[in-house]
XYZ file of C-alpha atoms in Angstrom:
344
model
C -92.901 2.022 -211.280
C -94.664 2.903 -208.541
C -94.218 6.360 -206.547
C -95.810 7.029 -203.305
C -98.965 9.076 -204.222
C -101.536 10.993 -202.400
C -105.243 9.353 -203.078
C -106.905 12.390 -200.870
C -105.389 14.980 -203.653
C -105.181 13.187 -206.956
C -107.534 10.601 -208.974
C -105.622 10.561 -212.007
C -102.414 9.149 -213.469
C -99.755 12.291 -214.074
C -98.789 13.444 -217.448
C -95.072 12.755 -218.395
C -94.205 16.384 -218.257
C -95.552 16.527 -214.944
C -93.167 13.525 -213.870
C -90.393 15.313 -215.689
C -90.849 18.769 -213.914
C -91.088 16.829 -210.653
C -87.831 14.920 -211.119
C -86.097 17.916 -212.033
C -87.405 19.774 -208.914
C -86.218 16.805 -206.732
C -82.904 16.782 -208.897
C -82.003 20.215 -208.070
C -82.952 19.676 -204.450
C -80.915 16.738 -203.915
C -77.782 17.810 -205.886
C -77.479 20.929 -203.498
C -77.798 19.169 -199.965
C -75.522 16.474 -200.965
C -72.742 18.389 -202.967
C -69.946 18.413 -199.993
C -70.230 14.579 -199.827
C -69.978 14.149 -203.686
C -66.627 16.199 -203.820
C -65.259 14.484 -200.765
C -66.207 11.184 -202.665
C -64.331 12.233 -205.997
C -61.267 12.922 -204.368
C -61.067 10.016 -202.922
C -61.843 7.694 -206.207
C -59.310 9.432 -208.269
C -56.516 9.351 -205.566
C -54.088 6.851 -207.019
C -51.875 5.542 -204.400
C -50.521 1.827 -203.322
C -52.923 0.503 -201.084
C -51.361 -3.189 -201.103
C -49.470 -4.157 -197.783
C -46.151 -4.514 -199.918
C -46.186 -1.307 -201.681
C -48.199 0.831 -198.961
C -45.413 3.410 -198.168
C -47.077 6.369 -199.681
C -49.926 8.002 -197.876
C -52.473 9.702 -199.788
C -53.636 13.260 -199.148
C -57.083 12.035 -197.900
C -57.057 9.316 -195.469
C -60.644 9.331 -194.026
C -64.047 11.477 -194.360
C -63.504 13.474 -191.415
C -59.798 14.337 -192.527
C -60.759 15.201 -195.964
C -63.261 17.294 -194.870
C -61.410 19.546 -192.732
C -58.524 19.321 -195.291
C -60.780 20.790 -198.041
C -62.141 23.531 -195.728
C -58.866 24.469 -194.537
C -57.220 24.637 -198.043
C -60.065 25.730 -200.064
C -62.759 27.346 -197.657
C -66.166 25.925 -197.098
C -67.139 27.099 -200.548
C -64.846 24.238 -201.708
C -67.245 21.855 -200.359
C -69.702 23.092 -203.138
C -67.328 23.070 -205.816
C -68.760 21.626 -209.150
C -72.059 22.569 -207.711
C -73.184 24.688 -211.087
C -72.299 21.653 -213.414
C -73.539 19.307 -211.013
C -77.045 21.033 -211.181
C -76.885 21.443 -214.950
C -76.122 17.735 -214.691
C -78.454 16.424 -212.333
C -81.553 18.889 -213.149
C -81.950 17.196 -216.650
C -80.755 13.828 -215.494
C -83.759 13.343 -213.014
C -86.183 15.165 -215.540
C -85.255 12.820 -218.247
C -84.915 9.766 -216.153
C -88.689 9.945 -214.486
C -89.919 11.107 -217.944
C -88.390 7.637 -219.465
C -89.819 5.786 -216.544
C -93.242 6.945 -216.930
C -92.922 6.127 -220.612
C -91.888 2.659 -220.327
C -94.234 2.324 -217.518
C -97.145 3.562 -219.487
C -96.195 1.730 -222.668
C -95.959 -1.663 -220.916
C -98.889 -1.323 -218.912
C -100.887 -0.436 -222.140
C -99.659 -3.707 -223.984
C -100.587 -5.728 -220.779
C -103.971 -4.172 -220.570
C -103.214 -2.218 -217.340
C -101.605 -2.998 -214.108
C -103.283 -5.443 -211.580
C -104.511 -3.984 -208.313
C -101.799 -3.957 -205.390
C -103.820 -6.584 -203.296
C -103.655 -9.033 -206.379
C -99.940 -8.727 -206.835
C -97.195 -10.346 -204.943
C -94.350 -8.711 -203.402
C -92.056 -9.957 -206.198
C -93.878 -10.690 -209.166
C -93.720 -10.398 -213.193
C -95.040 -7.059 -213.213
C -93.002 -5.558 -210.543
C -89.630 -6.912 -211.975
C -90.202 -4.441 -214.920
C -89.110 -1.651 -212.603
C -85.834 -3.171 -212.858
C -86.097 -2.783 -216.770
C -87.714 0.581 -216.811
C -84.965 1.659 -214.234
C -82.100 0.424 -216.543
C -83.993 2.113 -219.522
C -84.487 5.564 -217.650
C -80.886 5.704 -216.268
C -79.299 4.708 -219.921
C -81.486 7.538 -221.392
C -80.742 10.172 -218.692
C -77.136 9.395 -218.519
C -76.429 9.627 -222.227
C -78.605 13.026 -222.482
C -76.600 14.547 -219.692
C -73.122 13.264 -219.610
C -71.137 15.848 -220.502
C -72.109 17.765 -217.415
C -71.327 14.814 -215.223
C -67.452 14.951 -216.869
C -67.311 18.617 -216.266
C -68.720 18.636 -212.833
C -66.146 15.554 -212.075
C -63.170 17.616 -213.364
C -64.329 20.723 -211.505
C -64.763 18.934 -208.190
C -61.660 17.014 -208.615
C -59.002 19.626 -209.532
C -58.265 21.054 -206.020
C -55.755 23.660 -205.636
C -54.464 25.399 -207.499
C -57.287 25.465 -210.096
C -56.513 24.201 -213.466
C -59.959 25.409 -214.611
C -61.639 28.659 -212.811
C -64.684 27.742 -214.271
C -66.988 25.308 -216.012
C -66.498 27.099 -219.525
C -62.690 27.074 -219.185
C -63.179 23.224 -218.124
C -65.198 22.468 -221.236
C -62.404 24.339 -223.229
C -59.580 22.543 -222.092
C -61.218 19.201 -222.055
C -62.100 19.666 -225.948
C -58.509 21.003 -226.549
C -56.978 18.165 -224.874
C -59.239 15.181 -226.062
C -61.352 16.554 -228.730
C -64.916 17.127 -228.689
C -66.703 13.800 -228.541
C -63.864 11.996 -226.912
C -63.620 14.692 -224.492
C -67.001 15.692 -223.364
C -67.911 11.626 -223.518
C -64.778 10.437 -222.135
C -65.839 7.240 -219.954
C -69.219 7.091 -221.077
C -68.910 3.311 -221.851
C -67.744 2.934 -218.424
C -70.537 4.944 -217.094
C -73.365 2.916 -219.230
C -71.962 -0.291 -218.045
C -72.363 1.374 -214.360
C -75.859 3.054 -214.533
C -77.722 -0.045 -216.073
C -77.152 -2.183 -213.065
C -77.398 0.701 -210.503
C -80.763 2.240 -211.976
C -82.372 -1.248 -212.123
C -81.340 -2.059 -208.559
C -82.306 1.425 -207.464
C -85.859 1.635 -208.974
C -86.512 -2.280 -209.051
C -85.859 -2.285 -205.040
C -87.594 0.788 -204.645
C -90.674 -0.486 -205.970
C -90.125 -3.792 -203.742
C -89.767 -1.871 -200.657
C -92.370 0.414 -201.368
C -94.773 -2.515 -201.404
C -93.339 -4.021 -198.225
C -93.713 -0.800 -196.803
C -97.513 -0.691 -197.672
C -98.101 -4.152 -196.415
C -96.478 -3.643 -193.240
C -98.884 -0.353 -192.526
C -101.994 -2.584 -193.248
C -100.783 -5.157 -191.248
C -100.149 -2.776 -188.127
C -103.105 -0.580 -188.849
C -105.756 -2.604 -190.659
C -108.136 0.259 -190.738
C -105.647 2.794 -192.618
C -106.147 3.276 -196.366
C -102.333 2.422 -197.424
C -101.449 5.887 -198.149
C -101.514 7.335 -194.848
C -104.565 6.603 -193.310
C -106.193 9.971 -193.700
C -105.778 13.530 -194.994
C -103.986 14.363 -191.866
C -101.411 11.829 -192.355
C -101.259 11.874 -196.413
C -98.281 14.352 -196.710
C -96.426 12.732 -193.734
C -96.691 9.492 -195.738
C -95.936 10.882 -199.066
C -92.553 11.902 -197.728
C -91.737 9.134 -195.243
C -92.561 6.244 -197.285
C -90.165 7.065 -200.601
C -87.536 8.749 -198.314
C -87.082 5.429 -196.381
C -87.618 3.123 -199.293
C -85.316 5.517 -201.372
C -82.392 5.369 -198.550
C -82.398 1.370 -198.565
C -82.562 0.864 -202.369
C -79.709 3.681 -203.006
C -77.593 2.436 -200.456
C -77.764 -1.397 -202.092
C -77.560 -0.115 -205.596
C -74.408 2.208 -205.090
C -72.436 -0.591 -202.957
C -73.272 -3.047 -205.470
C -71.783 -0.774 -208.495
C -69.135 1.226 -206.480
C -66.069 -0.171 -208.460
C -67.610 0.564 -211.852
C -68.061 4.221 -210.485
C -64.235 4.151 -209.559
C -63.311 3.098 -213.151
C -65.419 5.696 -214.615
C -64.139 8.669 -212.505
C -60.379 7.638 -213.607
C -61.494 7.822 -217.278
C -63.027 11.059 -216.511
C -60.353 12.906 -215.127
C -57.222 11.262 -217.276
C -54.763 14.104 -217.907
C -56.085 16.722 -215.455
C -53.036 18.435 -214.001
C -53.114 18.523 -210.386
C -50.609 19.594 -207.660
C -48.076 16.538 -206.795
C -49.583 16.384 -203.196
C -52.711 14.906 -204.683
C -50.609 11.695 -206.054
C -50.191 10.500 -209.560
C -52.888 10.439 -211.810
C -53.777 8.462 -215.100
C -52.811 9.731 -218.532
C -55.093 10.463 -221.338
C -52.945 7.931 -223.303
C -52.589 5.547 -220.561
C -56.393 4.858 -220.053
C -57.068 5.133 -223.687
C -55.631 1.754 -224.578
C -57.387 0.213 -221.520
C -60.779 -1.226 -221.797
C -63.122 -0.863 -218.678
C -62.341 -4.228 -217.411
C -58.912 -3.909 -217.942
C -58.707 -0.630 -216.249
C -60.519 -2.279 -213.375
C -57.915 -5.025 -213.307
C -55.123 -2.531 -213.391
C -56.601 -0.847 -210.242
C -56.711 -3.884 -208.317
C -53.425 -4.937 -209.555
C -51.574 -1.744 -208.116
C -54.003 -0.753 -205.458
C -55.435 -3.987 -204.241
C -59.361 -4.632 -203.746
C -59.331 -1.538 -201.414
C -58.921 0.561 -204.894
C -62.195 -0.192 -206.469
C -63.640 0.788 -203.212
C -61.996 3.801 -202.471
C -64.350 6.580 -201.355
C -67.068 4.261 -200.727
C -67.904 5.452 -197.442
C -68.599 9.133 -198.819
C -70.313 7.546 -201.772
C -72.769 5.658 -199.664
C -73.128 8.489 -197.367
C -73.832 10.582 -200.622
C -76.078 8.083 -202.763
C -78.417 6.994 -199.984
C -79.567 10.278 -198.553
C -79.721 11.519 -202.322
C -81.726 8.792 -203.293
C -84.008 9.418 -200.564
C -84.357 13.297 -200.940
C -84.864 12.906 -204.361
C -87.499 10.047 -203.985
C -89.199 12.088 -201.360
C -89.358 15.489 -203.128
C -90.379 13.864 -206.253
C -93.427 12.328 -204.887
C -94.485 15.582 -202.956
C -93.881 17.918 -205.969
C -95.568 15.329 -208.156
C -98.336 15.357 -206.016
C -98.763 19.187 -205.995
C -98.290 19.551 -209.580
C -100.305 16.516 -210.798
C -103.672 17.141 -208.381
C -106.661 18.314 -209.619
C -107.281 21.851 -208.237
């Protein structure tokens, strides 16, 4: 897995702990910035109402991104847009740390077995070595998800409950979930659906990111033959470090999220099953109802009851969140890693 790295400051490969630290910083910044879009996305995804033309008499509480934004601010205040931020940070910081640590571990292990990586000039845009980024991304995603999943579930629960609140704090939410479902079944509810989602999502995000970065470098070299391919000089180095991963992350994040969004909807339904909310939010799924349904049976149930639109509920705020989140994460990661791992 390649990341945009400054050549004027660092001459060595980063240590794994440095990748983990840079990943944690990137995750914290990204989560804080995009949390409002995450709240809106979750509210749409768990909103259960008929969308088929034959049964579309009931209208959901949230109908558009703009209307949902106004509704949340009016009912819950501006802080409502940052509901679930603390569990979100507790999720994202270790998630990104483990993700980039696992990615570097995977990359270095396979490079060592293959005797190192070929110079970029000798590699194709899509070659055997570059496709390892897809496998590395999947591996990193599974490792990070498994390590941080309880915080993902609590973050979803806190963001989904609306008003009146069932759980005032994350600790109350944890106690309530465990009391209702049990320790493992409660805090790891929906893990199977999440793993099924995260494998293609992380594979696409990191694999496409690597390809887009290579294409970006080749475009820079064609447009400016005298440039070094890493910014063209010290004065452009930091701009290159930020712009390249931001743009490539934006594109890869958008494609990966759109392709896997239906699985994300299923995951959210598992996570909030049994959550008591006001009737104005619509009917939810009960714990027993989802317990007897597998991932794909639940997916089919959503399609039958709510139409194909049902599995793409919240896709607009989801893409609005996922694309910039990936862009910010990759950009901050590259800048942070360049600073942490440079030789002073």
